[in-house]
mmCIF file with all atom_site columns, C-alpha atoms in Angstrom:
data_model
loop_
_atom_site.group_PDB
_atom_site.id
_atom_site.type_symbol
_atom_site.label_atom_id
_atom_site.label_alt_id
_atom_site.label_comp_id
_atom_site.label_asym_id
_atom_site.label_entity_id
_atom_site.label_seq_id
_atom_site.pdbx_PDB_ins_code
_atom_site.Cartn_x
_atom_site.Cartn_y
_atom_site.Cartn_z
_atom_site.occupancy
_atom_site.B_iso_or_equiv
_atom_site.pdbx_formal_charge
_atom_site.auth_seq_id
_atom_site.auth_comp_id
_atom_site.auth_asym_id
_atom_site.auth_atom_id
_atom_site.pdbx_PDB_model_num
ATOM 1  C CA . MET G 1 1  ? 25.000  32.221  39.028  1.00 0.00 ? 1  MET G CA 1
ATOM 2  C CA . SER G 1 2  ? 23.232  29.018  37.919  1.00 0.00 ? 2  SER G CA 1
ATOM 3  C CA . ALA G 1 3  ? 24.688  25.697  37.168  1.00 0.00 ? 3  ALA G CA 1
ATOM 4  C CA . LEU G 1 4  ? 22.448  25.629  33.994  1.00 0.00 ? 4  LEU G CA 1
ATOM 5  C CA . PRO G 1 5  ? 24.766  28.182  31.930  1.00 0.00 ? 5  PRO G CA 1
ATOM 6  C CA . LEU G 1 6  ? 28.200  26.671  33.092  1.00 0.00 ? 6  LEU G CA 1
ATOM 7  C CA . LEU G 1 7  ? 26.997  22.890  32.628  1.00 0.00 ? 7  LEU G CA 1
ATOM 8  C CA . THR G 1 8  ? 25.870  24.217  28.803  1.00 0.00 ? 8  THR G CA 1
ATOM 9  C CA . GLU G 1 9  ? 29.541  25.508  28.049  1.00 0.00 ? 9  GLU G CA 1
ATOM 10 C CA . VAL G 1 10 ? 31.328  22.591  29.607  1.00 0.00 ? 10 VAL G CA 1
ATOM 11 C CA . LEU G 1 11 ? 29.085  19.977  27.492  1.00 0.00 ? 11 LEU G CA 1
ATOM 12 C CA . ALA G 1 12 ? 29.217  22.444  24.345  1.00 0.00 ? 12 ALA G CA 1
ATOM 13 C CA . GLN G 1 13 ? 33.176  22.113  24.416  1.00 0.00 ? 13 GLN G CA 1
ATOM 14 C CA . THR G 1 14 ? 34.465  18.762  22.925  1.00 0.00 ? 14 THR G CA 1
ATOM 15 C CA . PRO G 1 15 ? 37.883  17.136  24.350  1.00 0.00 ? 15 PRO G CA 1
ATOM 16 C CA . GLY G 1 16 ? 40.542  17.242  22.291  1.00 0.00 ? 16 GLY G CA 1
ATOM 17 C CA . THR G 1 17 ? 39.013  19.076  19.036  1.00 0.00 ? 17 THR G CA 1
ATOM 18 C CA . PRO G 1 18 ? 41.961  19.893  16.732  1.00 0.00 ? 18 PRO G CA 1
ATOM 19 C CA . THR G 1 19 ? 43.087  23.581  16.017  1.00 0.00 ? 19 THR G CA 1
ATOM 20 C CA . GLY G 1 20 ? 46.743  23.485  15.435  1.00 0.00 ? 20 GLY G CA 1
ATOM 21 C CA . PRO G 1 21 ? 48.627  23.567  11.969  1.00 0.00 ? 21 PRO G CA 1
ATOM 22 C CA . GLU G 1 22 ? 47.743  19.952  11.678  1.00 0.00 ? 22 GLU G CA 1
ATOM 23 C CA . PHE G 1 23 ? 43.652  20.691  11.317  1.00 0.00 ? 23 PHE G CA 1
ATOM 24 C CA . GLY G 1 24 ? 41.894  20.227  8.212   1.00 0.00 ? 24 GLY G CA 1
ATOM 25 C CA . LYS G 1 25 ? 44.925  18.218  6.357   1.00 0.00 ? 25 LYS G CA 1
ATOM 26 C CA . ALA G 1 26 ? 44.279  15.414  4.356   1.00 0.00 ? 26 ALA G CA 1
ATOM 27 C CA . SER G 1 27 ? 46.499  12.288  4.964   1.00 0.00 ? 27 SER G CA 1
ATOM 28 C CA . PRO G 1 28 ? 48.390  10.191  1.683   1.00 0.00 ? 28 PRO G CA 1
ATOM 29 C CA . VAL G 1 29 ? 45.778  7.790   2.367   1.00 0.00 ? 29 VAL G CA 1
ATOM 30 C CA . GLY G 1 30 ? 43.070  9.938   0.863   1.00 0.00 ? 30 GLY G CA 1
ATOM 31 C CA . LEU G 1 31 ? 44.853  10.791  -1.785  1.00 0.00 ? 31 LEU G CA 1
ATOM 32 C CA . ILE G 1 32 ? 45.615  7.145   -2.957  1.00 0.00 ? 32 ILE G CA 1
ATOM 33 C CA . LEU G 1 33 ? 42.076  6.411   -2.543  1.00 0.00 ? 33 LEU G CA 1
ATOM 34 C CA . VAL G 1 34 ? 40.927  9.356   -4.917  1.00 0.00 ? 34 VAL G CA 1
ATOM 35 C CA . LEU G 1 35 ? 43.494  8.012   -7.455  1.00 0.00 ? 35 LEU G CA 1
ATOM 36 C CA . VAL G 1 36 ? 42.406  4.561   -7.134  1.00 0.00 ? 36 VAL G CA 1
ATOM 37 C CA . LEU G 1 37 ? 39.144  5.627   -7.790  1.00 0.00 ? 37 LEU G CA 1
ATOM 38 C CA . LEU G 1 38 ? 39.575  8.025   -10.905 1.00 0.00 ? 38 LEU G CA 1
ATOM 39 C CA . VAL G 1 39 ? 41.589  5.102   -12.485 1.00 0.00 ? 39 VAL G CA 1
ATOM 40 C CA . GLY G 1 40 ? 38.571  2.902   -11.575 1.00 0.00 ? 40 GLY G CA 1
ATOM 41 C CA . THR G 1 41 ? 36.261  5.019   -13.072 1.00 0.00 ? 41 THR G CA 1
ATOM 42 C CA . PHE G 1 42 ? 38.251  5.837   -16.256 1.00 0.00 ? 42 PHE G CA 1
ATOM 43 C CA . LEU G 1 43 ? 38.655  1.493   -16.842 1.00 0.00 ? 43 LEU G CA 1
ATOM 44 C CA . LEU G 1 44 ? 35.400  1.121   -16.161 1.00 0.00 ? 44 LEU G CA 1
ATOM 45 C CA . ILE G 1 45 ? 33.973  4.169   -18.769 1.00 0.00 ? 45 ILE G CA 1
ATOM 46 C CA . ARG G 1 46 ? 36.406  2.826   -21.671 1.00 0.00 ? 46 ARG G CA 1
ATOM 47 C CA . SER G 1 47 ? 35.174  -0.885  -21.289 1.00 0.00 ? 47 SER G CA 1
ATOM 48 C CA . MET G 1 48 ? 31.403  0.271   -21.419 1.00 0.00 ? 48 MET G CA 1
ATOM 49 C CA . ASN G 1 49 ? 32.441  2.337   -24.715 1.00 0.00 ? 49 ASN G CA 1
ATOM 50 C CA . LYS G 1 50 ? 34.080  -1.185  -25.951 1.00 0.00 ? 50 LYS G CA 1
ATOM 51 C CA . HIS G 1 51 ? 30.397  -2.937  -25.442 1.00 0.00 ? 51 HIS G CA 1
ATOM 52 C CA . ILE G 1 52 ? 28.430  -0.387  -26.658 1.00 0.00 ? 52 ILE G CA 1
ATOM 53 C CA . LYS G 1 53 ? 30.774  0.113   -30.136 1.00 0.00 ? 53 LYS G CA 1
ATOM 54 C CA . ASN G 1 54 ? 29.977  -3.969  -30.594 1.00 0.00 ? 54 ASN G CA 1
ATOM 55 C CA . LEU G 1 55 ? 26.214  -3.296  -30.379 1.00 0.00 ? 55 LEU G CA 1
ATOM 56 C CA . PRO G 1 56 ? 24.466  -3.182  -33.941 1.00 0.00 ? 56 PRO G CA 1
ATOM 57 C CA . ALA G 1 57 ? 23.026  0.137   -35.439 1.00 0.00 ? 57 ALA G CA 1
ATOM 58 C CA . THR G 1 58 ? 19.361  -1.133  -34.955 1.00 0.00 ? 58 THR G CA 1
ATOM 59 C CA . PHE G 1 59 ? 17.549  -4.160  -33.012 1.00 0.00 ? 59 PHE G CA 1
ATOM 60 C CA . GLU G 1 60 ? 15.380  -4.697  -36.417 1.00 0.00 ? 60 GLU G CA 1
ATOM 61 C CA . PRO G 1 61 ? 14.994  -8.417  -37.170 1.00 0.00 ? 61 PRO G CA 1
ATOM 62 C CA . GLU G 1 62 ? 16.909  -9.116  -40.896 1.00 0.00 ? 62 GLU G CA 1
ATOM 63 C CA . HIS G 1 63 ? 14.285  -11.130 -42.021 1.00 0.00 ? 63 HIS G CA 1
ATOM 64 C CA . PRO G 1 64 ? 10.924  -10.210 -40.572 1.00 0.00 ? 64 PRO G CA 1
ATOM 65 C CA . GLU G 1 65 ? 8.494   -13.510 -41.197 1.00 0.00 ? 65 GLU G CA 1
ATOM 66 C CA . PRO G 1 66 ? 5.074   -12.362 -43.179 1.00 0.00 ? 66 PRO G CA 1
ATOM 67 C CA . ASP G 1 67 ? 3.336   -13.136 -40.318 1.00 0.00 ? 67 ASP G CA 1
ATOM 68 C CA . GLN G 1 68 ? 5.047   -11.717 -37.510 1.00 0.00 ? 68 GLN G CA 1
ATOM 69 C CA . ASP G 1 69 ? 3.178   -9.396  -35.308 1.00 0.00 ? 69 ASP G CA 1
ATOM 70 C CA . ALA G 1 70 ? 3.976   -5.956  -35.675 1.00 0.00 ? 70 ALA G CA 1
ATOM 71 C CA . ASP G 1 71 ? 5.307   -5.250  -32.180 1.00 0.00 ? 71 ASP G CA 1
ATOM 72 C CA . GLU G 1 72 ? 8.284   -7.222  -31.277 1.00 0.00 ? 72 GLU G CA 1
ATOM 73 C CA . GLY G 1 73 ? 7.103   -7.317  -27.489 1.00 0.00 ? 73 GLY G CA 1
ATOM 74 C CA . THR G 1 74 ? 4.814   -10.856 -27.736 1.00 0.00 ? 74 THR G CA 1
ATOM 75 C CA . GLU G 1 75 ? 5.953   -12.972 -25.935 1.00 0.00 ? 75 GLU G CA 1
ATOM 76 C CA . HIS G 1 76 ? 6.596   -16.618 -27.744 1.00 0.00 ? 76 HIS G CA 1
ATOM 77 C CA . GLY G 1 77 ? 4.409   -19.496 -26.641 1.00 0.00 ? 77 GLY G CA 1
ATOM 78 C CA . ILE G 1 78 ? 1.197   -17.716 -26.500 1.00 0.00 ? 78 ILE G CA 1
ATOM 79 C CA . ALA G 1 79 ? -1.112  -18.374 -29.139 1.00 0.00 ? 79 ALA G CA 1
ATOM 80 C CA . ARG G 1 80 ? -3.790  -16.171 -29.679 1.00 0.00 ? 80 ARG G CA 1
ATOM 81 C CA . THR G 1 81 ? -7.667  -17.975 -29.893 1.00 0.00 ? 81 THR G CA 1
ATOM 82 C CA . GLU G 1 82 ? -9.887  -16.720 -32.412 1.00 0.00 ? 82 GLU G CA 1
ATOM 83 C CA . PRO G 1 83 ? -13.407 -17.826 -32.931 1.00 0.00 ? 83 PRO G CA 1
ATOM 84 C CA . ASP G 1 84 ? -13.849 -20.512 -35.698 1.00 0.00 ? 84 ASP G CA 1
ATOM 85 C CA . PRO G 1 85 ? -16.962 -19.661 -38.106 1.00 0.00 ? 85 PRO G CA 1
ATOM 86 C CA . GLY G 1 86 ? -18.927 -22.640 -37.122 1.00 0.00 ? 86 GLY G CA 1
ATOM 87 C CA . GLY G 1 87 ? -18.596 -21.401 -33.756 1.00 0.00 ? 87 GLY G CA 1
ATOM 88 C CA . LYS G 1 88 ? -15.453 -23.503 -32.452 1.00 0.00 ? 88 LYS G CA 1
ATOM 89 C CA . ARG G 1 89 ? -12.237 -21.911 -31.071 1.00 0.00 ? 89 ARG G CA 1
ATOM 90 C CA . ARG G 1 90 ? -9.208  -22.411 -32.906 1.00 0.00 ? 90 ARG G CA 1
ATOM 91 C CA . GLU G 1 91 ? -5.719  -21.437 -32.144 1.00 0.00 ? 91 GLU G CA 1
ATOM 92 C CA . GLY G 1 92 ? -2.923  -19.971 -34.110 1.00 0.00 ? 92 GLY G CA 1
ATOM 93 C CA . SER G 1 93 ? -2.898  -17.130 -37.053 1.00 0.00 ? 93 SER G CA 1
ATOM 94 C CA . GLY G 1 94 ? -2.782  -14.167 -35.252 1.00 0.00 ? 94 GLY G CA 1
#
């Protein structure tokens, strides 16, 4: 008989593996943790719903300026430059 199968069988067994009636049962700490997470999730959802109700129905500006660009994603403070009919560059009017 070779020592390799015997050595493999001994090494494959883990000492202290629970196999009795307590195997697979969770502790009360696990139940408390699950309940705390459920309460936290409930409070988070309730808070988010309150914040969503306070949002406006639309984010359109109430009084758009007549010279306002059509897309609202333009960066303020950056002026477009257009050539002047006289050949010079002029800032502003978009």
